[in-house]
Short mmCIF file of C-alpha atoms in Angstrom, two decimals:
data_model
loop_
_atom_site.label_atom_id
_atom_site.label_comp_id
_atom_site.label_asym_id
_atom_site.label_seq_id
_atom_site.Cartn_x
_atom_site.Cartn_y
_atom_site.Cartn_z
CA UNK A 17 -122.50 -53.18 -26.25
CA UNK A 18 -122.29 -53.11 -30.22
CA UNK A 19 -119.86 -50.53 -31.95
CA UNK A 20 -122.18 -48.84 -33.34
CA UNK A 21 -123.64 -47.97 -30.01
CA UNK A 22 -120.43 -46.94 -28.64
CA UNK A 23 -119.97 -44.94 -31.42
CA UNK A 24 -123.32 -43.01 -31.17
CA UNK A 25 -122.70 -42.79 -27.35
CA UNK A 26 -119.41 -41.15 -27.78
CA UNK A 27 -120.09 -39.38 -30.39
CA UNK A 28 -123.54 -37.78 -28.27
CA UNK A 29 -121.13 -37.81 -25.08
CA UNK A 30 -118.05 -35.78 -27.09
CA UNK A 31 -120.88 -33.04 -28.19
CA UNK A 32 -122.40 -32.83 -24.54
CA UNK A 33 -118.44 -32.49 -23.11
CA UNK A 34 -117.71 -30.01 -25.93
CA UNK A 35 -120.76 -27.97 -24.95
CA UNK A 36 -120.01 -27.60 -21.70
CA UNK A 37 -119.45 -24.05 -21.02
CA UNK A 38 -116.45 -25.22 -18.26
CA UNK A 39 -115.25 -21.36 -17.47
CA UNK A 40 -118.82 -21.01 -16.07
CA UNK A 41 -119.12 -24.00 -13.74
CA UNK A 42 -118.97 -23.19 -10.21
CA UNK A 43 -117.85 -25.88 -7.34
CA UNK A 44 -117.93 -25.73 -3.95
CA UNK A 45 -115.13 -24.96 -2.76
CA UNK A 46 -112.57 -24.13 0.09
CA UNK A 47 -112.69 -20.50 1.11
CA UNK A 48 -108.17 -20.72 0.97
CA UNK A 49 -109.02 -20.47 -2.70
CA UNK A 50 -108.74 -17.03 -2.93
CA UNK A 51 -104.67 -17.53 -2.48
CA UNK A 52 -102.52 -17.93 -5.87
CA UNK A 53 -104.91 -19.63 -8.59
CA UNK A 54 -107.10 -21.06 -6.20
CA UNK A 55 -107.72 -24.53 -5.31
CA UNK A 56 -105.50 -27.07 -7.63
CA UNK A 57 -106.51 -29.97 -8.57
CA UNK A 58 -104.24 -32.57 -7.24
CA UNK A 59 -106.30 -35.66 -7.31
CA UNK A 60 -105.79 -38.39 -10.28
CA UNK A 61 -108.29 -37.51 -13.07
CA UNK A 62 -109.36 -41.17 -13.50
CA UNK A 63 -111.89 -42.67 -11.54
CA UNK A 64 -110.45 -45.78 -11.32
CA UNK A 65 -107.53 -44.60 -9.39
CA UNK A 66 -109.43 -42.22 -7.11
CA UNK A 67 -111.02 -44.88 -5.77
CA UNK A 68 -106.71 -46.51 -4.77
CA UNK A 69 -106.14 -42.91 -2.76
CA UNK A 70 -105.23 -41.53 -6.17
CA UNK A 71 -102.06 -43.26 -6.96
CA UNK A 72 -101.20 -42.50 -10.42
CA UNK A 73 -97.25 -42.49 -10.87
CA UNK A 74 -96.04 -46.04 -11.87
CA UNK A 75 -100.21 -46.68 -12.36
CA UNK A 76 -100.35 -48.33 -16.24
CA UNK A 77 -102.34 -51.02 -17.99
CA UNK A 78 -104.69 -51.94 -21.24
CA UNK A 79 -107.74 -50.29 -20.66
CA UNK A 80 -106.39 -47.23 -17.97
CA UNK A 81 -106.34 -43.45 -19.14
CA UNK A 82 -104.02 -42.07 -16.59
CA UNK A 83 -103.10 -38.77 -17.61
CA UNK A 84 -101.29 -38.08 -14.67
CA UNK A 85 -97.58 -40.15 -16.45
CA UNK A 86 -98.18 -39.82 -20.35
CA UNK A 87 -95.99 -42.51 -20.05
CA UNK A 88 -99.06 -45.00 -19.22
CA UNK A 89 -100.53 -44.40 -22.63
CA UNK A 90 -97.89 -46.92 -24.16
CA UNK A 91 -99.62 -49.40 -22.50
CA UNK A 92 -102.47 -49.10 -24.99
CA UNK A 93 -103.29 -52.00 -27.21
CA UNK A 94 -102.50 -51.72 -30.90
CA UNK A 95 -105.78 -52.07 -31.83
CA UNK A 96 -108.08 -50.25 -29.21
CA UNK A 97 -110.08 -47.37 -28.72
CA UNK A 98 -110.54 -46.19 -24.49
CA UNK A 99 -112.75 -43.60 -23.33
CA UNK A 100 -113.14 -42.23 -20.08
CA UNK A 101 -115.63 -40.13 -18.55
CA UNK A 102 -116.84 -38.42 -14.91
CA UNK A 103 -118.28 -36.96 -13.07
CA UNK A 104 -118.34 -36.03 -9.43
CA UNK A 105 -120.74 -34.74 -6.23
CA UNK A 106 -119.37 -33.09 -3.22
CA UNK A 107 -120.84 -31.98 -0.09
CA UNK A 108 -119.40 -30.14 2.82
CA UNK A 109 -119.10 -28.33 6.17
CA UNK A 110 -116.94 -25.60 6.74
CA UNK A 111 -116.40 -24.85 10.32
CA UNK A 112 -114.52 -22.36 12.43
CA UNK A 113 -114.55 -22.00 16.26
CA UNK A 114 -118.03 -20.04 16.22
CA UNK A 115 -119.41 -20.95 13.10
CA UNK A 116 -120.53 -23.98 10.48
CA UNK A 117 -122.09 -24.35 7.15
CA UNK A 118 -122.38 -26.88 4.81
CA UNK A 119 -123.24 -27.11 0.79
CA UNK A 120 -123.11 -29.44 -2.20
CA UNK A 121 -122.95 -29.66 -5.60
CA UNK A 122 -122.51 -31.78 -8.47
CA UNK A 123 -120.24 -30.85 -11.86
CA UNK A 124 -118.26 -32.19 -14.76
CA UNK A 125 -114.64 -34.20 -13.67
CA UNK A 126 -112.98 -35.58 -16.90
CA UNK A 127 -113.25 -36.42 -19.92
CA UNK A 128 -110.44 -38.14 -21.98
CA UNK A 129 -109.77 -40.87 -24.76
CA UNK A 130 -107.06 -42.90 -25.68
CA UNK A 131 -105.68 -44.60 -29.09
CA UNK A 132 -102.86 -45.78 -30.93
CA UNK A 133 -100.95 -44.28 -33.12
CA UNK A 134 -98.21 -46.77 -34.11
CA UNK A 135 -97.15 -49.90 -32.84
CA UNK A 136 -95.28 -48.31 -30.03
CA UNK A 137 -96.42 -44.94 -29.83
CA UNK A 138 -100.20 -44.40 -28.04
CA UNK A 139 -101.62 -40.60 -27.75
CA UNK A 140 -104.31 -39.33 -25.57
CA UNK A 141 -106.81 -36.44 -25.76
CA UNK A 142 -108.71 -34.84 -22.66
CA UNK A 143 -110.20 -31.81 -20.54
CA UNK A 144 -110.12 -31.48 -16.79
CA UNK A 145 -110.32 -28.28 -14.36
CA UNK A 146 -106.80 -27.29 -13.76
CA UNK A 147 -107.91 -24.86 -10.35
CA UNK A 148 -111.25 -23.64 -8.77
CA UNK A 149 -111.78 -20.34 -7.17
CA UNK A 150 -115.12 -19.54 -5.03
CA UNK A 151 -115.01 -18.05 -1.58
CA UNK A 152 -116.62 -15.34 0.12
CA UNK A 153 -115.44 -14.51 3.21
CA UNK A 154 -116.18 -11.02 5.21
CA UNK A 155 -113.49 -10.10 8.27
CA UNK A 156 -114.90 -7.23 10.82
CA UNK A 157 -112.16 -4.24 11.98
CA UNK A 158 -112.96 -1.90 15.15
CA UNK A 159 -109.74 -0.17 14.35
CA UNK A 160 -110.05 3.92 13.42
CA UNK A 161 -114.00 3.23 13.08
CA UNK A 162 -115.70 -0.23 12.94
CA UNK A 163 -115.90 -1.09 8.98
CA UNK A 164 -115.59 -4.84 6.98
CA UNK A 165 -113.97 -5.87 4.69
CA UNK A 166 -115.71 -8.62 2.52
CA UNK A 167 -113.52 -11.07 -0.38
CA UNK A 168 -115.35 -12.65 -2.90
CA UNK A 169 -114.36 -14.86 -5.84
CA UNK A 170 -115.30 -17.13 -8.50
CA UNK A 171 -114.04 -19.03 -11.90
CA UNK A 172 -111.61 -21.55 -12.26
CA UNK A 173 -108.62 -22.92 -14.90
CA UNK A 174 -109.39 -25.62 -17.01
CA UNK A 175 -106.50 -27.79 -18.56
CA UNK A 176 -107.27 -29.51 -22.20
CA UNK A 177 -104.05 -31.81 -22.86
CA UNK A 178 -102.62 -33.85 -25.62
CA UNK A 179 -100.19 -36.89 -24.15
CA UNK A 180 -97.94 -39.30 -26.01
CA UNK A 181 -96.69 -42.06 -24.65
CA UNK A 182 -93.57 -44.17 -26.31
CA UNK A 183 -92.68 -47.82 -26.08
CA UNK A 184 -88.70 -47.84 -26.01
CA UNK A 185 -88.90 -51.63 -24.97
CA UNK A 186 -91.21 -53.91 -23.93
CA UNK A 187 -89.84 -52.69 -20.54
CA UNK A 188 -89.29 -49.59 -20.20
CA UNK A 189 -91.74 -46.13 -21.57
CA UNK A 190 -91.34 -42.48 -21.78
CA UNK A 191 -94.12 -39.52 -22.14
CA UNK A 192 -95.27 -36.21 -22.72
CA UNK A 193 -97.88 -34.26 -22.33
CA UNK A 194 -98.81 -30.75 -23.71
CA UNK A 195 -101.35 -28.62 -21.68
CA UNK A 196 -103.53 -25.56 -22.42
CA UNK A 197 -104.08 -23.85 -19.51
CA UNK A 198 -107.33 -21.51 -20.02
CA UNK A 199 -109.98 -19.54 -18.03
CA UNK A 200 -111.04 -16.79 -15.71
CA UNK A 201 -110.46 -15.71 -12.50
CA UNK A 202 -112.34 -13.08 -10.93
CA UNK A 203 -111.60 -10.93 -7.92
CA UNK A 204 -113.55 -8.65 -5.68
CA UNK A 205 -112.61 -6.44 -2.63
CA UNK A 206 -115.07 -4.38 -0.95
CA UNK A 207 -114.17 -1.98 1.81
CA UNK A 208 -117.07 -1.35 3.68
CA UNK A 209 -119.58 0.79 6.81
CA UNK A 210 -122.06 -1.12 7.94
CA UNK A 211 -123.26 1.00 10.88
CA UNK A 212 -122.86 4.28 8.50
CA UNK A 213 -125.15 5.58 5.48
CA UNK A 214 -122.85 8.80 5.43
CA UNK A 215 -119.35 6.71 4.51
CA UNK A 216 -118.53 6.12 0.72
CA UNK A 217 -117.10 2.70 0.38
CA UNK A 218 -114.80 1.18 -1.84
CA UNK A 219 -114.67 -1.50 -4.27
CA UNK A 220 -111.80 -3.14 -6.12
CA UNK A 221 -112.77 -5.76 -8.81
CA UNK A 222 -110.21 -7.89 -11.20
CA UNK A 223 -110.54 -10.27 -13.55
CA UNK A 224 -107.81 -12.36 -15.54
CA UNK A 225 -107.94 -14.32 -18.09
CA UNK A 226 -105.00 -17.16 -18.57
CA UNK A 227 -104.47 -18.68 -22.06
CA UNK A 228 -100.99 -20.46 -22.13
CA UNK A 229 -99.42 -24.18 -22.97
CA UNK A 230 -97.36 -26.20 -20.10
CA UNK A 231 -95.67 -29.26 -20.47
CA UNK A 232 -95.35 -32.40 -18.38
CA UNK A 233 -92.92 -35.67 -18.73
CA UNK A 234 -93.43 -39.30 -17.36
CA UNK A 235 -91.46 -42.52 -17.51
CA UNK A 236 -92.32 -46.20 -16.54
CA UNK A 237 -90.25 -48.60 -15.95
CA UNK A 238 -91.14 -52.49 -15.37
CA UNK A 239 -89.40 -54.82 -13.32
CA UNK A 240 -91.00 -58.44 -14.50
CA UNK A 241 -89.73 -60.48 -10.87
CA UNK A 242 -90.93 -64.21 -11.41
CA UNK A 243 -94.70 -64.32 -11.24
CA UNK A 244 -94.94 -60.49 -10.07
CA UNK A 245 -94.79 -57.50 -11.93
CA UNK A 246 -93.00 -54.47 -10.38
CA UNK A 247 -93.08 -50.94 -12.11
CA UNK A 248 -91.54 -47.73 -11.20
CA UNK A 249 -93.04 -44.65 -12.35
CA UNK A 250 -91.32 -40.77 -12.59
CA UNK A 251 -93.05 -37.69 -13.58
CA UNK A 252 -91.96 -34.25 -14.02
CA UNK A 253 -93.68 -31.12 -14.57
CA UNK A 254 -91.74 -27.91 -16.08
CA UNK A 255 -91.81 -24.92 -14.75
CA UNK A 256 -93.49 -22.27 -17.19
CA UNK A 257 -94.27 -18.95 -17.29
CA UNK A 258 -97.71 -18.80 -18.20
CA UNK A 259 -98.95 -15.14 -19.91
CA UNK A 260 -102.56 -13.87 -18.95
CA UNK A 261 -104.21 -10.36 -19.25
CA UNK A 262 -106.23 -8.71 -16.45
CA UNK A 263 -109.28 -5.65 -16.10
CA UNK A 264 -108.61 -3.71 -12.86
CA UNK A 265 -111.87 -1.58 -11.81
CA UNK A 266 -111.41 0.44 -8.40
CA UNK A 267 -114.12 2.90 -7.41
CA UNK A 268 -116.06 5.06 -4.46
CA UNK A 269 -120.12 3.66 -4.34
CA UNK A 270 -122.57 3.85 -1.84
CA UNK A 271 -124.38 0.15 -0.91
CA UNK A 272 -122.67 -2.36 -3.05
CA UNK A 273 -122.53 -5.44 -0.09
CA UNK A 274 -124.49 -8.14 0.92
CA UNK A 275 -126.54 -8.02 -2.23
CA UNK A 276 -127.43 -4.30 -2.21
CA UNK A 277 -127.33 -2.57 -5.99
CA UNK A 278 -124.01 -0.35 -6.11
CA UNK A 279 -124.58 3.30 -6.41
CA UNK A 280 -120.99 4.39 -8.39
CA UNK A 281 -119.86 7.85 -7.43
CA UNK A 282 -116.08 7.74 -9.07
CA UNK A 283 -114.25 5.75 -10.52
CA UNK A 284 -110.47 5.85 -8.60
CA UNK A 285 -108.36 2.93 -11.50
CA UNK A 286 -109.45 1.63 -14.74
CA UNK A 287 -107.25 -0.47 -16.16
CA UNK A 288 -107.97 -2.33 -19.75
CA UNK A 289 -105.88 -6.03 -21.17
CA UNK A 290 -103.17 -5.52 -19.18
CA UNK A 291 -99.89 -8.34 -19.45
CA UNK A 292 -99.23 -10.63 -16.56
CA UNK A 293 -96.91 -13.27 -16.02
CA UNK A 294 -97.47 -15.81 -14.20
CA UNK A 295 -94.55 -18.14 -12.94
CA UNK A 296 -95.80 -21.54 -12.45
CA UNK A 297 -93.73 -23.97 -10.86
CA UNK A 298 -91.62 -27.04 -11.38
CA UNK A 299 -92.38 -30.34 -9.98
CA UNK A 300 -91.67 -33.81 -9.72
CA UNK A 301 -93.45 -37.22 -8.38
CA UNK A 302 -92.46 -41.20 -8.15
CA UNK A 303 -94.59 -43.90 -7.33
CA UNK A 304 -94.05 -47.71 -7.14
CA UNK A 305 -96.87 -50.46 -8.36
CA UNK A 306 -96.98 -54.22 -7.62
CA UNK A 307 -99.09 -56.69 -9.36
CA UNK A 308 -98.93 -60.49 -8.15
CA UNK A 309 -100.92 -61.17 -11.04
CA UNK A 310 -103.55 -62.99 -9.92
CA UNK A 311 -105.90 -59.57 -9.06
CA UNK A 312 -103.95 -58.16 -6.51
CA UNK A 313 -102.45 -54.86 -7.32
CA UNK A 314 -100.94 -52.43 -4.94
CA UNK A 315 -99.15 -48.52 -5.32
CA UNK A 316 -97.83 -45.71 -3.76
CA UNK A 317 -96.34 -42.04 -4.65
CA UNK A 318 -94.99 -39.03 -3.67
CA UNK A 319 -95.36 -35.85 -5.56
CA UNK A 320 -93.78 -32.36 -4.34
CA UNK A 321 -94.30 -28.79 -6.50
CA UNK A 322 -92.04 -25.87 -5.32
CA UNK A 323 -95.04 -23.48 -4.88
CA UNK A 324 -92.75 -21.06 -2.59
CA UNK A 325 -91.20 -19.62 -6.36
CA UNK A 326 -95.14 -19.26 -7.76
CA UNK A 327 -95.47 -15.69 -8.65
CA UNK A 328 -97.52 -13.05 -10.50
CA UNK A 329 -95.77 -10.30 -12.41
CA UNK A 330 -92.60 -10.75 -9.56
CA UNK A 331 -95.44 -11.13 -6.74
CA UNK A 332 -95.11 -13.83 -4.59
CA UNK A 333 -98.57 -14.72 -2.59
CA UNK A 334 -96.73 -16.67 0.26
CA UNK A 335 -97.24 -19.55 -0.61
CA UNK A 336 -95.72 -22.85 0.67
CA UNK A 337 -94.09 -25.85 -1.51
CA UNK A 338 -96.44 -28.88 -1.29
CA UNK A 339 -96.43 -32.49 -1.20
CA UNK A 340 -98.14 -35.26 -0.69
CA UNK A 341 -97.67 -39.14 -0.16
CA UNK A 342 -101.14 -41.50 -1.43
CA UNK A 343 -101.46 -45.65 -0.65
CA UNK A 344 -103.98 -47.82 -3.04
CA UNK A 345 -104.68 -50.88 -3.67
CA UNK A 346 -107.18 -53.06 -5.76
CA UNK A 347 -108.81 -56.32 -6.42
CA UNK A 348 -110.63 -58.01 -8.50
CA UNK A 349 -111.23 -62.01 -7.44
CA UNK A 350 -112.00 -63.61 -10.89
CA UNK A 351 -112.62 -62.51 -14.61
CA UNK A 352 -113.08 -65.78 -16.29
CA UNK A 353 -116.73 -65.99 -18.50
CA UNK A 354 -118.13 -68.53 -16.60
CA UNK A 355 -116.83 -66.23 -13.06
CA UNK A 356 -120.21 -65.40 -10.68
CA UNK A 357 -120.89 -61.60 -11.24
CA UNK A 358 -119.46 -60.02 -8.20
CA UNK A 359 -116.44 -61.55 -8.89
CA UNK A 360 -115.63 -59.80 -11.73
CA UNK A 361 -116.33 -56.40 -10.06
CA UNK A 362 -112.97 -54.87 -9.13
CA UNK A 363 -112.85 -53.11 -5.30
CA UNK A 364 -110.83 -50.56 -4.26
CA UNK A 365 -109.17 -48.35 -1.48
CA UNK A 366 -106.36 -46.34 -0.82
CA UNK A 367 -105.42 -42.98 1.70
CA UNK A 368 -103.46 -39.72 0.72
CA UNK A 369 -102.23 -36.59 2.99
CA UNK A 370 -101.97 -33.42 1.21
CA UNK A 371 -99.75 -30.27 2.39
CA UNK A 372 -101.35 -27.99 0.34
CA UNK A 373 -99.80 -24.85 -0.93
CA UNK A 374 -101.68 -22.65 1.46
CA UNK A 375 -99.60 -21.02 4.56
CA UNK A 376 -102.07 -18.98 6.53
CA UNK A 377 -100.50 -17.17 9.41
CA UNK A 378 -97.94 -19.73 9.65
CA UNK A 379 -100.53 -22.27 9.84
CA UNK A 380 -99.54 -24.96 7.05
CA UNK A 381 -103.18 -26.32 5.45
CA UNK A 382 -103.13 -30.30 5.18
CA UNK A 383 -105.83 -32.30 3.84
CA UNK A 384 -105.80 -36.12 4.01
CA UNK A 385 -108.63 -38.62 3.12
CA UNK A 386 -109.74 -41.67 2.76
CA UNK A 387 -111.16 -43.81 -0.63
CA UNK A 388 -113.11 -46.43 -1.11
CA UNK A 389 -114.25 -47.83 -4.91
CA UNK A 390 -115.34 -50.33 -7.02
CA UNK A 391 -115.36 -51.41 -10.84
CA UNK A 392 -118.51 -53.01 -11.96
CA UNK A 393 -118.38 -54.55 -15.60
CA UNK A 394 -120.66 -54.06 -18.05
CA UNK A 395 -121.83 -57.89 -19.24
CA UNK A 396 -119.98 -59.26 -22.03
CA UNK A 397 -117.32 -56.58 -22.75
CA UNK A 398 -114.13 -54.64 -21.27
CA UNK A 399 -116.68 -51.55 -20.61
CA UNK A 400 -117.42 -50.55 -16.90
CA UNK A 401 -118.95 -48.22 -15.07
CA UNK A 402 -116.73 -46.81 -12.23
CA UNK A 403 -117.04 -45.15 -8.51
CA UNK A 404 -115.18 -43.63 -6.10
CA UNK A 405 -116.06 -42.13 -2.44
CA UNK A 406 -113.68 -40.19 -0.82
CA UNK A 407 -113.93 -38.86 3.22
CA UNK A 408 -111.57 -36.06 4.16
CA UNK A 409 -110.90 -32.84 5.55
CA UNK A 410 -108.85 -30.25 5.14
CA UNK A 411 -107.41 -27.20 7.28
CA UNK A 412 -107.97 -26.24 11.21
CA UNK A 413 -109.94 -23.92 13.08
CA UNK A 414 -106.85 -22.92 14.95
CA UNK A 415 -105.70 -19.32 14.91
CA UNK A 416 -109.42 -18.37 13.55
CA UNK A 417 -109.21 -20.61 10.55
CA UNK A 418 -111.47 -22.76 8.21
CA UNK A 419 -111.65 -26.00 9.10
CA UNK A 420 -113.55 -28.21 5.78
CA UNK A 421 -114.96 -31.56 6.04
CA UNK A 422 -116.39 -33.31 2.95
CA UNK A 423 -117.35 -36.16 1.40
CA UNK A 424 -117.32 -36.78 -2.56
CA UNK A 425 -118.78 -39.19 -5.13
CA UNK A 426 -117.16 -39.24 -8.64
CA UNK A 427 -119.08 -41.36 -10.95
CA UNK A 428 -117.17 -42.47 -14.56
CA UNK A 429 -118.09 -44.72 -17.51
CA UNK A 430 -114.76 -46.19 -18.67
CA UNK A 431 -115.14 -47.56 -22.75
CA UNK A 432 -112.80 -50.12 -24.17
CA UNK A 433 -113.54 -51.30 -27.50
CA UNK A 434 -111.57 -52.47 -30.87
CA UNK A 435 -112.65 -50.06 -33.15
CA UNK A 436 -109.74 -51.14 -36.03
CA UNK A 437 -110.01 -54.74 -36.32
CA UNK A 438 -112.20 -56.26 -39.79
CA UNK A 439 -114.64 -57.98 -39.40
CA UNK A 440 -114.36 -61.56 -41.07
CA UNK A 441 -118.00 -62.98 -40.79
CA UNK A 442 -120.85 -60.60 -41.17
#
């Protein structure tokens, strides 16, 4: 691929990514969402490591974006320009003991790009969702008069970061990253007759918006051992109070469920911009990576977030602190020029288990899956194109609850190129 071809193809691709209207995208998602600020995003924003389980920790090399340690950015070379961009489809069945439906959908992952600075000091730019939020979920009462009660929500956070990373020596790197947090959430409760015309029912809508910075910390260290290379990787994320405002709209209507126009008779709260904190919380991960240097490459991590102190203006929405252990590997059999095709293509696999921060009824919500991927070179340059599938599930249908089973594709096209280096012969 020439440079000026990249460059038009990046420059297309950055206008298409900066287009996106990202607070609008909807995903399919799990219908726990509706807890705290819905469904995080836990799994590595890079392709490439999806496809390992979504080991990211000690995870560090040339031509890797791994936003997950800013500390992998000092990897960089000198004299190189990386982007990295995805996308993703899901599809999946949500079952209980009675019921099961399935969906899909398709939407933006990542975006992110990588260059030096200095000799020893590589930054990074990028956008990712931060959280999702869409469920709709309706519960029946026969208590006092049979009425439902039906929860609906939608939006998501979106995270657009700014990551150094620092050579201290040719050993051992440090990193941070500074996050803006942005988007919408939005909230409704309807309190509902379905069996009476003659009952006014009740509606309670909110919507917050989140605007804030948070900060994050990574450190590599490498542990040359003969003809292997060992690294250690430690991340840390600070816990932040993140500021937001919210609309609260509570009024009496006739109709106003499963689709039917609202007819408003009164409104009951109205309230305008008003301040809310909320506490986000601290966290910390390690993960080990060993390369025999000959195409092998294998990792694991742990991360754990103390969700139990989340809270929203001194609310706490029982949540649970989280954790979750990931496996990966990779391999690629040859990269010499005069190497048959398909063994330059690097494969990939790994396995994770998730405790989520979800606690329903003192049922804890685990999701584990498994990952398979490959890297597939573009002919006669560091470029490749990149996939990862992923089978999981996540939740039970014990005690009356959700149990999800999916399946996702994310799709990336991963750009290395030496954008600084003159040309000597034209």
């Amino acid at each position: 691929m020439k440079y000026k071809d990249i460059k038009y193809f990046l420059l297309s691709l950055i206008v298409i990514v900066l287009n996106v209207n990202v607070d609008a995208q909807s995903d399919l998602s799990t219908p726990y969402s509706r807890f705290g600020l819905g469904d995080i995003y836990t799994s590595s924003p890079s392709t490439m490591l999806k496809g390992m389980g979504g080991v990211a920790n000690a995870m560090s090399d040339h031509c890797l974006l791994n936003p997950n340690n800013p500390a992998a950015y000092a990897s960089i070379d000198t004299l190189s320009f990386l982007f990295d961009a995805g996308f993703y489809i899901k599809t999946a069945t949500f079952s209980t003991n009675k019921l099961s439906e399935s969906g899909s959908n398709a939407s933006f992952d990542y975006a992110s790009i990588g260059l030096s600075a200095t000799k020893r000091w590589k930054i990074g730019l990028g956008i990712m969702p931060y959280t999702n939020r869409e469920y709709n979920v309706i519960t029946e009462h026969h208590d006092l008069g049979s009425y439902n009660i039906a929860f609906q929500g939608e939006g998501g956070l979106n995270r657009v970061f700014f990551a150094n990373g620092l050579k201290i020596t040719d050993d051992l790197s440090v990193g941070v990253t500074a996050s803006f947090i942005f988007g919408t959430l939005f909230d409704n409760t309807t309190i509902y007759y379905p069996d009476s015309t003659y009952f006014l029912n009740g509606k309670r809508s909110i919507e917050m918006r989140v605007n804030d910075f948070k900060f994050d910390y990574g450190v590599i260290y490498r542990l040359p051992i003969n003809k292997y290379d060992i690294a250690l990787g430690l991340t840390y994320s600070q816990g932040s109070n993140i500021s937001s405002k919210r609309d609260i709209f509570i009024r009496n209507m006739f109709k106003g469920y499963n689709n039917l126009a609202e007819s408003p008779i009164d409104t009951l709260k109205y309230i305008e911009n008003e301040n809310v904190s909320i506490k986000i919380p601290q966290g910390f991960g390690a993960g080990i990576k060993f390369d025999n240097k000959k195409g092998f490459v294998v990792g694991a991590d742990f991360n754990w977030a103390a969700w139990e102190g989340f809270s929203m203006n001194g609310i706490n929405d029982s949540l649970q602190n989280s954790w979750n252990v990931a496996i990966g590997c990779s391999y690629k059999p040859e990269s010499t020029s005069i190497s048959k095709y398909y063994k330059k293509i690097t494969y990939r696999a790994g396995f994770h288990f998730d405790q989520t921060y979800y606690n329903i009824y003192g049922q804890s919500i685990n999701r584990y899956g498994i990952t398979l991927g490959a890297g597939i070179p573009v002919p006669r340059s560091l470029t490749s194109f990149n996939i990862a599938l992923e089978f999981g599930t996540m939740g039970t249908v014990k005690n009356n609850l959700v149990k999800e089973s999916y399946f996702n594709i994310s799709i990336s096209m991963s750009i290395y190129d030496r954008w600084f280096v003159k040309k000597r012969y034209q």
